[in-house]
Coordinates of C-alpha atoms in Angstrom, one line a residue:
Chain A
M1 CA -5.9 -17.9 -43.8
A2 CA -9.4 -17.2 -42.5
D3 CA -7.7 -16.6 -38.9
L4 CA -5.1 -14.3 -40.3
E5 CA -7.9 -11.5 -42.0
E6 CA -9.5 -11.8 -38.5
L7 CA -6.3 -10.7 -37.3
Y8 CA -5.2 -8.1 -39.5
R9 CA -8.5 -6.3 -40.7
E10 CA -8.7 -3.5 -42.1
I11 CA -9.0 -1.0 -39.4
I12 CA -6.0 -2.5 -37.9
L13 CA -3.7 -2.0 -41.3
D14 CA -5.6 1.5 -41.4
H15 CA -5.2 2.3 -37.3
Y16 CA -1.1 1.1 -37.8
R17 CA -0.3 2.8 -40.8
N18 CA -2.5 6.5 -40.1
P19 CA -1.9 6.7 -36.2
R20 CA -4.5 8.6 -34.5
N21 CA -2.7 11.0 -31.3
R22 CA 0.7 11.1 -32.8
G23 CA 3.5 12.3 -30.9
E24 CA 4.0 13.5 -27.2
L25 CA 2.3 15.8 -24.7
E26 CA 4.9 18.3 -22.4
P27 CA 4.5 18.3 -18.5
P28 CA 2.0 18.5 -16.7
A29 CA 0.7 15.8 -19.2
V30 CA 2.1 12.2 -17.4
R31 CA 4.4 10.3 -19.0
A32 CA 4.4 6.4 -18.3
E33 CA 6.5 4.1 -20.9
G34 CA 5.4 0.4 -22.4
F35 CA 8.2 -1.7 -23.5
N36 CA 7.5 -5.9 -24.6
P37 CA 10.6 -7.7 -24.3
L38 CA 9.2 -10.0 -26.7
C39 CA 9.6 -8.7 -29.8
G40 CA 10.8 -5.2 -29.2
D41 CA 7.1 -3.5 -29.2
E42 CA 7.3 0.0 -27.7
I43 CA 4.9 2.7 -26.1
V44 CA 5.3 5.8 -25.0
L45 CA 2.0 7.5 -23.9
S46 CA 1.5 10.8 -22.7
L47 CA -1.3 11.8 -20.9
L48 CA -2.9 14.9 -19.9
V49 CA -5.8 14.5 -17.2
E50 CA -8.4 18.0 -16.2
N51 CA -11.3 17.1 -13.7
G52 CA -10.5 13.5 -14.1
T53 CA -10.9 14.1 -18.0
V54 CA -8.6 12.6 -19.8
A55 CA -7.6 16.0 -22.1
D56 CA -5.2 14.9 -24.5
V57 CA -3.2 11.0 -25.0
K58 CA -0.6 11.3 -27.5
I59 CA 1.1 7.5 -28.6
A60 CA 4.7 7.3 -29.5
G61 CA 6.7 4.5 -29.9
S62 CA 7.2 1.5 -32.3
G63 CA 6.4 -2.3 -33.2
C64 CA 4.5 -4.5 -35.0
S65 CA 1.1 -3.6 -36.3
I66 CA -1.2 -5.0 -33.6
S67 CA 0.9 -3.3 -30.7
Q68 CA 0.9 0.9 -32.8
S69 CA -2.6 -0.5 -33.6
S70 CA -3.7 -1.3 -30.4
G71 CA -2.1 1.8 -29.2
S72 CA -3.7 4.4 -31.6
L73 CA -7.4 2.5 -31.3
M74 CA -7.1 3.3 -27.5
S75 CA -5.9 6.9 -27.3
A76 CA -9.2 7.9 -29.8
A77 CA -11.6 6.3 -27.6
I78 CA -10.0 7.0 -24.2
K79 CA -9.7 11.4 -25.3
G80 CA -12.5 13.1 -23.7
K81 CA -13.4 9.7 -21.5
T82 CA -13.7 10.2 -17.4
V83 CA -10.5 8.5 -15.8
E84 CA -13.2 6.2 -14.4
Q85 CA -14.5 5.3 -18.0
A86 CA -10.7 5.1 -18.7
R87 CA -10.3 2.8 -16.4
G88 CA -13.7 0.4 -17.2
L89 CA -11.8 0.1 -21.3
I90 CA -9.4 -1.7 -20.1
A91 CA -10.8 -4.5 -18.1
T92 CA -13.7 -4.8 -20.9
F93 CA -10.3 -4.9 -23.3
K94 CA -8.8 -7.5 -21.6
Q95 CA -12.3 -9.2 -21.0
M96 CA -12.3 -9.7 -24.6
L97 CA -8.9 -10.9 -24.8
S98 CA -9.7 -13.1 -21.9
L99 CA -7.3 -12.0 -19.4
G100 CA -8.2 -11.3 -15.9
D101 CA -7.3 -8.6 -13.8
D102 CA -3.6 -10.5 -13.2
D103 CA -3.1 -11.2 -16.7
A104 CA -3.5 -14.8 -16.9
I105 CA -4.6 -16.7 -19.8
E106 CA -6.3 -19.9 -18.2
E107 CA -6.0 -23.1 -20.5
G108 CA -9.5 -23.9 -22.2
A109 CA -11.0 -21.1 -19.9
E110 CA -14.6 -20.5 -21.9
P111 CA -14.6 -16.9 -23.0
V112 CA -16.5 -14.7 -20.3
P113 CA -19.4 -13.0 -22.8
V114 CA -18.4 -9.0 -23.0
N115 CA -20.2 -6.3 -24.3
L116 CA -18.4 -6.1 -27.7
R117 CA -20.4 -3.1 -28.6
S118 CA -19.2 -0.8 -25.9
L119 CA -15.3 -1.1 -27.5
G120 CA -16.7 -0.4 -30.3
E121 CA -13.7 -0.2 -32.7
L122 CA -11.4 -1.2 -30.3
A123 CA -13.7 -4.8 -30.8
A124 CA -11.9 -5.1 -34.6
L125 CA -8.8 -6.3 -32.0
Q126 CA -10.8 -9.1 -30.7
G127 CA -9.2 -11.1 -33.7
V128 CA -6.3 -11.7 -31.4
V129 CA -7.3 -14.0 -29.0
K130 CA -5.9 -16.8 -31.8
F131 CA -2.9 -15.6 -31.6
P132 CA -2.4 -16.4 -27.7
V133 CA 2.2 -14.6 -28.4
R134 CA 0.7 -11.7 -29.8
I135 CA -2.5 -11.2 -26.5
K136 CA 1.1 -9.5 -26.0
C137 CA 1.4 -6.7 -28.4
A138 CA -2.4 -6.0 -28.2
T139 CA -2.5 -5.2 -24.3
L140 CA 0.9 -2.8 -24.2
S141 CA -0.5 0.2 -24.7
W142 CA -3.5 -1.0 -22.2
N143 CA -0.7 -1.6 -19.8
T144 CA 0.5 1.5 -20.0
L145 CA -2.3 3.5 -19.6
A146 CA -2.9 1.7 -16.7
Q147 CA 0.3 2.1 -15.2
G148 CA -0.1 6.4 -16.3
L149 CA -3.4 6.2 -14.3
D150 CA -2.0 4.9 -10.9
E151 CA 0.9 7.9 -10.6
L152 CA -1.5 9.8 -11.8
A153 CA -3.1 8.8 -9.2
A154 CA -1.0 8.4 -6.2
S155 CA 0.5 12.2 -6.8
Chain B
M1 CA 23.5 -25.6 -57.6
E2 CA 26.3 -28.4 -58.0
G3 CA 26.3 -28.2 -53.8
V4 CA 22.8 -29.0 -53.3
T5 CA 22.4 -31.1 -56.0
E6 CA 25.2 -34.0 -54.7
F7 CA 23.8 -33.2 -51.3
D8 CA 21.0 -36.1 -50.1
L9 CA 18.8 -34.0 -49.8
A10 CA 15.4 -35.7 -49.7
G11 CA 17.3 -38.6 -47.9
I12 CA 18.4 -36.0 -45.2
R13 CA 14.8 -34.4 -45.0
R14 CA 13.6 -38.6 -43.7
D15 CA 15.6 -38.9 -40.6
F16 CA 13.5 -36.1 -39.4
P17 CA 10.3 -36.7 -38.7
L18 CA 8.6 -33.6 -38.2
L19 CA 9.4 -32.2 -41.7
S20 CA 6.2 -34.3 -42.5
E21 CA 4.2 -32.7 -40.8
Q22 CA 2.0 -30.1 -41.7
L23 CA 2.0 -26.5 -40.7
H24 CA -1.8 -24.8 -41.7
G25 CA -2.1 -27.3 -43.8
R26 CA 0.6 -27.5 -46.3
R27 CA 4.2 -28.3 -45.8
I28 CA 6.7 -27.1 -42.8
V29 CA 9.3 -24.4 -43.9
Y30 CA 11.7 -25.1 -41.3
L31 CA 14.3 -22.5 -41.6
D32 CA 14.6 -21.4 -37.8
S33 CA 17.9 -23.6 -37.5
G34 CA 19.6 -20.7 -35.5
A35 CA 17.0 -21.1 -33.0
S36 CA 17.1 -24.7 -32.6
A37 CA 17.9 -27.2 -34.8
L38 CA 15.2 -30.1 -35.6
P39 CA 16.7 -33.7 -34.3
P40 CA 16.7 -36.6 -36.6
H41 CA 15.1 -39.7 -35.4
Q42 CA 19.0 -40.9 -35.0
V43 CA 19.1 -38.9 -32.2
V44 CA 15.1 -39.3 -30.9
T45 CA 15.8 -43.0 -31.0
A46 CA 19.5 -43.1 -29.4
M47 CA 17.6 -41.1 -26.0
A48 CA 14.9 -43.7 -26.1
T49 CA 16.7 -46.4 -26.5
Y50 CA 18.9 -45.5 -23.5
Q51 CA 16.0 -44.4 -20.9
E52 CA 13.9 -47.6 -22.2
T53 CA 16.6 -50.3 -22.0
T54 CA 20.0 -48.6 -19.8
H55 CA 19.0 -45.5 -17.6
A56 CA 20.5 -44.7 -14.2
N57 CA 22.3 -42.0 -12.6
V58 CA 26.3 -42.0 -13.1
H59 CA 28.8 -41.9 -11.4
R60 CA 27.4 -44.3 -9.2
G61 CA 25.9 -47.2 -9.2
V62 CA 27.9 -50.6 -9.7
Y63 CA 25.5 -52.6 -11.3
G64 CA 25.4 -53.4 -14.6
T65 CA 23.2 -50.8 -16.0
A66 CA 25.0 -48.0 -14.4
E67 CA 28.4 -48.6 -15.3
E68 CA 26.3 -48.5 -18.9
A69 CA 25.3 -45.3 -18.6
T70 CA 28.4 -44.1 -17.3
R71 CA 30.2 -45.2 -20.4
L72 CA 27.9 -43.6 -22.5
Y73 CA 27.5 -40.3 -20.7
E74 CA 31.8 -40.6 -20.7
L75 CA 32.0 -41.6 -24.4
A76 CA 29.9 -38.4 -25.7
R77 CA 32.6 -36.5 -23.9
K78 CA 35.1 -38.1 -26.4
D79 CA 32.9 -38.0 -28.9
V80 CA 32.0 -33.5 -28.8
G81 CA 36.3 -33.9 -27.9
R82 CA 37.2 -36.1 -31.4
F83 CA 33.9 -33.9 -33.6
L84 CA 36.2 -31.1 -32.1
G85 CA 39.4 -31.8 -32.7
S86 CA 40.4 -31.7 -29.4
R87 CA 43.4 -33.6 -28.5
S88 CA 42.1 -34.9 -24.8
G89 CA 38.1 -34.8 -25.7
A90 CA 37.9 -36.8 -21.9
D91 CA 40.0 -34.5 -20.0
E92 CA 38.2 -30.8 -22.1
V93 CA 35.3 -31.2 -22.4
V94 CA 32.3 -30.3 -20.2
F95 CA 28.3 -30.5 -20.0
T96 CA 27.0 -27.8 -18.6
K97 CA 22.6 -27.4 -19.3
N98 CA 23.0 -24.4 -21.8
C99 CA 25.9 -22.6 -24.0
T100 CA 24.6 -19.8 -22.0
E101 CA 25.9 -22.1 -19.0
A102 CA 29.1 -22.0 -20.6
F103 CA 29.9 -18.3 -20.4
N104 CA 28.9 -18.1 -17.1
L105 CA 30.9 -20.4 -15.7
I106 CA 34.1 -19.3 -17.5
A107 CA 33.0 -15.7 -15.7
R108 CA 32.5 -16.8 -12.3
S109 CA 35.5 -19.6 -12.5
W110 CA 38.1 -18.5 -14.9
G111 CA 37.2 -14.9 -14.6
R112 CA 36.3 -14.7 -11.1
A113 CA 39.9 -16.1 -10.2
N114 CA 42.0 -14.1 -12.7
L115 CA 40.0 -10.2 -13.1
R116 CA 41.0 -7.7 -10.7
S117 CA 39.7 -4.3 -11.1
G118 CA 41.9 -2.1 -14.0
D119 CA 42.1 -5.6 -16.0
A120 CA 40.0 -5.0 -18.9
V121 CA 37.9 -8.0 -21.4
V122 CA 37.1 -7.6 -24.9
L123 CA 33.6 -8.1 -26.6
S124 CA 32.5 -7.3 -29.7
E125 CA 29.1 -5.3 -30.9
M126 CA 27.8 -8.0 -32.1
E127 CA 27.6 -10.3 -29.3
H128 CA 24.1 -12.7 -27.6
H129 CA 23.6 -12.0 -24.5
A130 CA 25.0 -14.9 -22.9
N131 CA 28.9 -13.4 -24.2
I132 CA 27.5 -10.0 -22.5
V133 CA 25.3 -10.0 -19.2
P134 CA 27.9 -12.5 -17.2
W135 CA 30.6 -10.3 -18.0
Q136 CA 28.8 -7.2 -17.0
Q137 CA 27.8 -9.4 -13.8
L138 CA 31.1 -10.1 -12.8
Q139 CA 32.4 -6.8 -13.6
E140 CA 29.9 -5.6 -11.2
M141 CA 31.2 -7.6 -8.5
L142 CA 35.5 -7.1 -9.6
G143 CA 35.4 -4.6 -11.1
F144 CA 37.2 -4.5 -14.4
E145 CA 37.0 -2.3 -17.9
I146 CA 34.7 -4.4 -20.8
R147 CA 35.6 -3.1 -24.4
W148 CA 33.9 -3.4 -27.3
I149 CA 35.3 -4.4 -30.8
G150 CA 32.8 -2.3 -33.2
I151 CA 31.4 -3.8 -36.2
T152 CA 31.3 -2.0 -40.2
E153 CA 29.1 -1.4 -42.5
E154 CA 29.6 -4.5 -44.5
R155 CA 28.9 -5.5 -40.9
M156 CA 31.8 -7.2 -40.5
L157 CA 34.1 -6.4 -37.3
D158 CA 36.1 -3.5 -37.4
L159 CA 39.5 -4.3 -36.6
S160 CA 41.2 -1.5 -37.2
N161 CA 41.4 -0.4 -33.2
L162 CA 42.0 -4.0 -32.4
D163 CA 45.9 -3.3 -30.7
E164 CA 44.4 -1.1 -28.8
L165 CA 41.4 -2.8 -27.5
L166 CA 43.9 -6.0 -26.7
D167 CA 46.5 -4.0 -25.1
G168 CA 46.8 -4.8 -21.4
A169 CA 43.1 -7.3 -21.9
K170 CA 43.3 -10.7 -20.2
L171 CA 40.7 -11.7 -22.1
L172 CA 39.2 -12.4 -25.8
S173 CA 35.5 -13.1 -25.6
I174 CA 33.7 -13.4 -29.7
T175 CA 31.4 -15.1 -31.5
A176 CA 32.3 -16.7 -34.5
T177 CA 29.3 -16.2 -36.1
S178 CA 26.6 -13.8 -35.4
N179 CA 23.1 -15.1 -34.7
V180 CA 21.6 -11.6 -36.6
L181 CA 23.9 -10.9 -39.3
G182 CA 24.9 -14.3 -39.7
T183 CA 28.9 -12.9 -40.1
I184 CA 31.6 -15.4 -40.0
N185 CA 34.5 -13.9 -37.5
P186 CA 38.4 -14.6 -38.8
I187 CA 38.5 -16.4 -35.2
A188 CA 42.1 -18.0 -35.9
H189 CA 43.7 -14.4 -36.8
L190 CA 41.3 -13.4 -33.7
A191 CA 43.7 -15.8 -31.7
E192 CA 46.7 -15.3 -33.2
R193 CA 46.4 -11.5 -32.3
A194 CA 45.2 -11.7 -28.7
H195 CA 47.8 -14.6 -27.5
A196 CA 50.3 -11.7 -29.5
A197 CA 48.6 -9.8 -26.2
G198 CA 49.1 -11.7 -23.3
A199 CA 45.1 -12.4 -23.7
L200 CA 43.1 -15.9 -23.9
I201 CA 40.7 -16.7 -25.8
A202 CA 37.1 -17.3 -25.7
V203 CA 34.7 -18.4 -28.5
D204 CA 30.5 -18.2 -28.8
A205 CA 31.0 -21.1 -31.5
A206 CA 26.6 -21.9 -30.9
Q207 CA 25.9 -20.4 -34.9
A208 CA 29.1 -22.1 -36.4
V209 CA 29.8 -25.6 -35.2
P210 CA 26.8 -27.0 -36.5
H211 CA 27.3 -25.3 -39.9
A212 CA 31.6 -26.0 -40.7
P213 CA 34.2 -28.7 -40.0
L214 CA 35.6 -27.2 -36.8
D215 CA 38.9 -28.0 -35.2
V216 CA 39.9 -25.9 -31.4
R217 CA 43.9 -27.2 -32.0
A218 CA 43.7 -25.3 -35.6
L219 CA 41.7 -23.0 -34.4
D220 CA 43.7 -22.2 -31.0
V221 CA 41.7 -20.8 -28.7
D222 CA 41.8 -21.5 -25.1
F223 CA 37.4 -21.8 -24.2
L224 CA 34.9 -22.4 -27.3
A225 CA 31.1 -23.1 -25.9
F226 CA 27.8 -24.4 -28.6
S227 CA 24.5 -25.1 -27.5
P228 CA 24.0 -29.3 -28.7
H229 CA 20.6 -28.2 -29.8
K230 CA 21.7 -25.8 -32.6
M231 CA 23.0 -28.9 -34.1
Y232 CA 20.6 -31.8 -34.8
G233 CA 20.9 -32.3 -30.4
P234 CA 18.8 -32.3 -27.6
T235 CA 18.1 -29.2 -25.9
G236 CA 18.8 -29.0 -21.5
I237 CA 23.0 -29.9 -22.5
G238 CA 25.6 -27.7 -23.4
V239 CA 29.2 -27.8 -24.2
L240 CA 31.8 -25.9 -23.3
W241 CA 34.8 -27.2 -24.5
A242 CA 38.4 -25.4 -22.4
R243 CA 41.9 -26.4 -22.9
A244 CA 42.8 -28.9 -20.6
E245 CA 45.7 -27.1 -18.5
L246 CA 42.9 -23.7 -17.8
L247 CA 40.1 -25.8 -16.2
R248 CA 42.8 -27.3 -14.4
A249 CA 43.5 -24.5 -12.6
M250 CA 39.9 -23.4 -12.4
P251 CA 38.1 -22.9 -9.4
P252 CA 34.7 -25.4 -9.6
F253 CA 31.4 -22.6 -10.5
L254 CA 28.2 -24.6 -9.2
G255 CA 28.8 -27.1 -6.0
G256 CA 27.6 -30.4 -4.6
G257 CA 27.3 -33.3 -6.1
G258 CA 29.2 -34.8 -7.9
M259 CA 31.7 -32.4 -8.4
I260 CA 33.7 -33.2 -5.5
K261 CA 37.0 -35.7 -4.3
D262 CA 35.4 -34.9 -0.8
V263 CA 33.1 -33.2 1.4
R264 CA 33.9 -32.5 5.8
L265 CA 32.4 -30.5 7.8
D266 CA 34.7 -27.4 8.0
G267 CA 35.2 -27.7 3.9
F268 CA 35.7 -29.8 0.9
V269 CA 38.2 -30.7 -2.0
P270 CA 37.2 -30.1 -5.5
A271 CA 37.5 -33.0 -7.8
D272 CA 39.6 -33.5 -10.9
G273 CA 38.9 -32.4 -15.2
P274 CA 35.2 -31.6 -16.1
Q275 CA 33.4 -33.2 -13.3
R276 CA 34.1 -30.0 -11.4
F277 CA 32.1 -28.0 -13.3
E278 CA 29.6 -30.8 -13.0
A279 CA 27.3 -30.6 -9.8
G280 CA 24.6 -32.4 -9.4
T281 CA 23.0 -35.3 -11.6
P282 CA 24.1 -34.6 -15.1
P283 CA 22.1 -34.6 -18.2
I284 CA 22.4 -37.9 -19.4
T285 CA 20.1 -39.0 -21.7
E286 CA 20.9 -35.6 -23.4
A287 CA 24.7 -36.6 -23.3
V288 CA 23.6 -39.6 -25.8
G289 CA 21.7 -37.9 -27.5
L290 CA 24.4 -35.1 -28.1
S291 CA 26.5 -38.4 -29.5
A292 CA 23.6 -39.4 -32.3
A293 CA 24.0 -35.9 -32.8
V294 CA 27.4 -36.0 -33.5
H295 CA 27.5 -39.0 -36.1
Y296 CA 25.3 -38.2 -37.3
L297 CA 27.5 -35.0 -38.3
E298 CA 30.0 -37.1 -39.0
A299 CA 28.3 -39.3 -41.0
L300 CA 27.4 -36.9 -43.5
G301 CA 31.0 -34.8 -43.2
M302 CA 30.8 -31.4 -41.8
E303 CA 32.3 -30.2 -45.2
A304 CA 29.9 -31.7 -47.2
V305 CA 27.3 -29.7 -45.1
H306 CA 29.4 -26.5 -45.4
E307 CA 29.6 -26.9 -49.4
H308 CA 25.4 -27.5 -48.7
E309 CA 24.2 -24.6 -46.7
R310 CA 27.3 -22.1 -48.3
A311 CA 25.4 -22.5 -52.4
L312 CA 21.8 -22.0 -50.2
T313 CA 23.1 -18.9 -49.0
T314 CA 24.2 -17.5 -52.0
Y315 CA 20.7 -18.8 -53.9
A316 CA 19.3 -17.1 -51.2
L317 CA 20.4 -14.3 -51.6
D318 CA 20.5 -13.3 -55.6
A319 CA 17.0 -14.5 -55.4
L320 CA 15.4 -11.9 -52.5
E321 CA 17.8 -9.3 -54.4
S322 CA 16.5 -10.3 -57.6
E323 CA 12.8 -10.5 -56.3
F324 CA 12.6 -8.0 -54.3
G325 CA 15.6 -5.3 -54.5
T326 CA 16.0 -3.7 -51.6
S327 CA 12.3 -3.3 -50.1
V328 CA 13.4 -6.6 -48.7
A329 CA 17.0 -5.5 -46.8
L330 CA 19.1 -8.0 -45.7
Q331 CA 20.9 -7.5 -42.2
G332 CA 24.5 -9.0 -42.8
P333 CA 27.9 -9.2 -44.9
P334 CA 27.5 -9.7 -48.6
D335 CA 28.1 -13.0 -50.1
G336 CA 30.8 -15.0 -50.1
P337 CA 32.8 -17.5 -47.2
E338 CA 32.1 -14.6 -44.9
R339 CA 28.4 -15.2 -44.8
A340 CA 26.6 -17.8 -43.1
G341 CA 23.1 -19.2 -43.6
V342 CA 21.5 -17.0 -41.5
L343 CA 19.3 -13.8 -43.3
S344 CA 17.7 -10.8 -41.0
L345 CA 15.6 -9.6 -43.1
T346 CA 13.4 -5.8 -42.7
I347 CA 10.8 -4.5 -44.4
D348 CA 10.0 -0.6 -44.3
G349 CA 6.7 0.1 -43.1
I350 CA 6.4 -4.2 -41.7
H351 CA 7.1 -5.5 -38.7
A352 CA 9.0 -8.0 -37.9
H353 CA 6.4 -9.8 -36.2
D354 CA 3.8 -9.1 -38.6
V355 CA 6.3 -10.8 -41.2
A356 CA 7.2 -13.6 -38.9
Q357 CA 3.0 -14.4 -39.0
I358 CA 2.6 -13.9 -42.0
L359 CA 4.6 -16.2 -43.0
D360 CA 3.1 -18.8 -40.5
T361 CA 0.1 -19.3 -42.1
Y362 CA 2.5 -20.2 -45.3
G363 CA 4.7 -23.2 -43.1
V364 CA 7.6 -20.7 -43.1
C365 CA 9.4 -21.4 -39.4
V366 CA 11.4 -18.1 -39.2
R367 CA 11.9 -15.7 -35.8
P368 CA 11.2 -12.3 -35.3
G369 CA 12.8 -10.0 -32.3
H370 CA 15.9 -8.9 -31.4
H371 CA 17.7 -12.2 -31.4
C372 CA 19.3 -11.8 -28.0
A373 CA 21.7 -9.1 -29.3
K374 CA 20.0 -5.7 -28.3
P375 CA 23.0 -3.7 -28.7
L376 CA 23.7 -5.1 -31.5
M377 CA 20.4 -4.5 -32.7
R378 CA 20.5 -0.3 -31.6
R379 CA 24.1 -0.2 -33.4
L380 CA 21.8 -1.4 -37.1
G381 CA 19.1 1.3 -35.6
V382 CA 16.3 -1.7 -35.9
N383 CA 14.1 -3.0 -32.8
A384 CA 13.9 -6.2 -34.4
T385 CA 14.5 -8.4 -37.2
A386 CA 13.2 -11.9 -39.2
R387 CA 15.4 -14.1 -39.2
A388 CA 15.4 -17.0 -41.1
S389 CA 18.5 -19.2 -40.9
F390 CA 19.4 -22.6 -43.0
G391 CA 20.2 -26.3 -41.6
I392 CA 20.9 -29.2 -43.7
Y393 CA 17.5 -30.1 -44.0
N394 CA 17.2 -26.6 -46.2
G395 CA 16.5 -26.5 -50.3
T396 CA 16.4 -23.9 -52.5
D397 CA 12.5 -25.0 -52.7
D398 CA 12.5 -24.2 -49.0
V399 CA 13.9 -20.4 -50.0
D400 CA 11.3 -20.5 -53.0
I401 CA 8.2 -20.5 -50.2
L402 CA 9.8 -17.9 -48.2
I403 CA 9.7 -15.1 -51.2
E404 CA 6.1 -16.3 -52.0
A405 CA 5.8 -15.5 -48.3
L406 CA 7.2 -12.5 -48.8
H407 CA 5.3 -11.7 -51.8
A408 CA 2.1 -12.2 -49.5
T409 CA 3.1 -10.3 -46.6
I410 CA 4.5 -7.3 -48.9
K411 CA 1.2 -6.9 -50.4
M412 CA -1.5 -7.9 -47.0
F413 CA 0.6 -4.2 -46.3
G414 CA 1.7 -2.4 -49.2

């Protein structure tokens, strides 16, 4: 039960019940969709970048508490940040979930020390580590963000 | 609960070693037989004994153990044929890798040889992807039409326009029991209607064969596929039953060793009978396990199995309604003879994945997700359900723990 309480921290339930930055943005905002076929989680990310800074971000979609709260927490974390800082957060967040660049979960690997303080409220999602199947739920919005940023860089 | 008490539930549970394991320090409440049923020790032991005393490849060696391996493998075919009421098990039972491969076999062999552009195949909106995607793949190659039987608000098949759908169709391919809704479809009636329209009927019996008596002759169907691991047998083997005259006329699906009569540099002659569809070394150990599963169910009696699960389903539907009213919704038809022990739950404001996660801490195993039936989930307007499905080892005590765990889930997210 202790693990379960680690997974469903109050802050996660709060972001699930009252998601921040909910909705979609019109162009020129970039739109990216992420999908987790395992449980049908869906994230629709709208991202408006001006002068290299995330000027606005909205999240739509539906899914489990972990995927949706992760999206909500992410939107709050990246708003006002530079693209560079947002990419840095993606990397730190994945590192917290013991994921390398290739998303591979190494069996029995020693957790890499992460500067949890730099993640702020996002650190609440750390409890997901003990539930391997749910890691995909937690990373869905972050992979979608990476996809959106890649699209921006390519355009 | 007469049906439940007459059934020797405690005795049955002793046959399933996994049920005495613990999950998070609690008694395991296995409510995921719709995904895969636990194997009794009789099945596990039969497979281990075969591997320890007999293991050999089939249809080749002449030494004693190879002869015995072949005999056991072919005996499994006969056992399955008898279990399904087949006229001739030996000529009508094909072993595949799984139930999905059985549908691919029907599509790529019978379908490819018999369907042309302008033809139609009729499916229903409650099909598992296994009975959708192979037809869509074949459609891309051949360009025939796929027509869909809809579902009613009661979550039953909408047969109001069936004549229209079957008009000019070559095949009706349909599930006997929905793996999401628990709807039991009127297969004998559908077979009659399909045949009257000049179509054949293929049946996905994965959720039907383990739960009630089934007789392919009485149903008068043409193809029927099921999953041995959903009927207390092993994974790695599937069954396609087909009328012998259909199999005789069908071209091979996969090619290789075992499925030929002769091979020359300029071509091959396929084997006769079910072997034509069994390229490569077949799942021999698994066939032995499947035989044991058939014997296990025959000893219990499928009528008794059905009565037990029917009574348990009624108990669960009543209990869920009286405990939760409309706050826990059940995606499926109301209780009755057309209702199987598959309970797809949705709770307002709580995603199925979260429900399943909390249930897990109570030792309760259910399956969250779309259950490989995405067209149906779209039709229902939900993206996931938490599905509890019954097997022979489940009792009212399992339902009571499910309810306790659901209360905890609602409290946590409420």
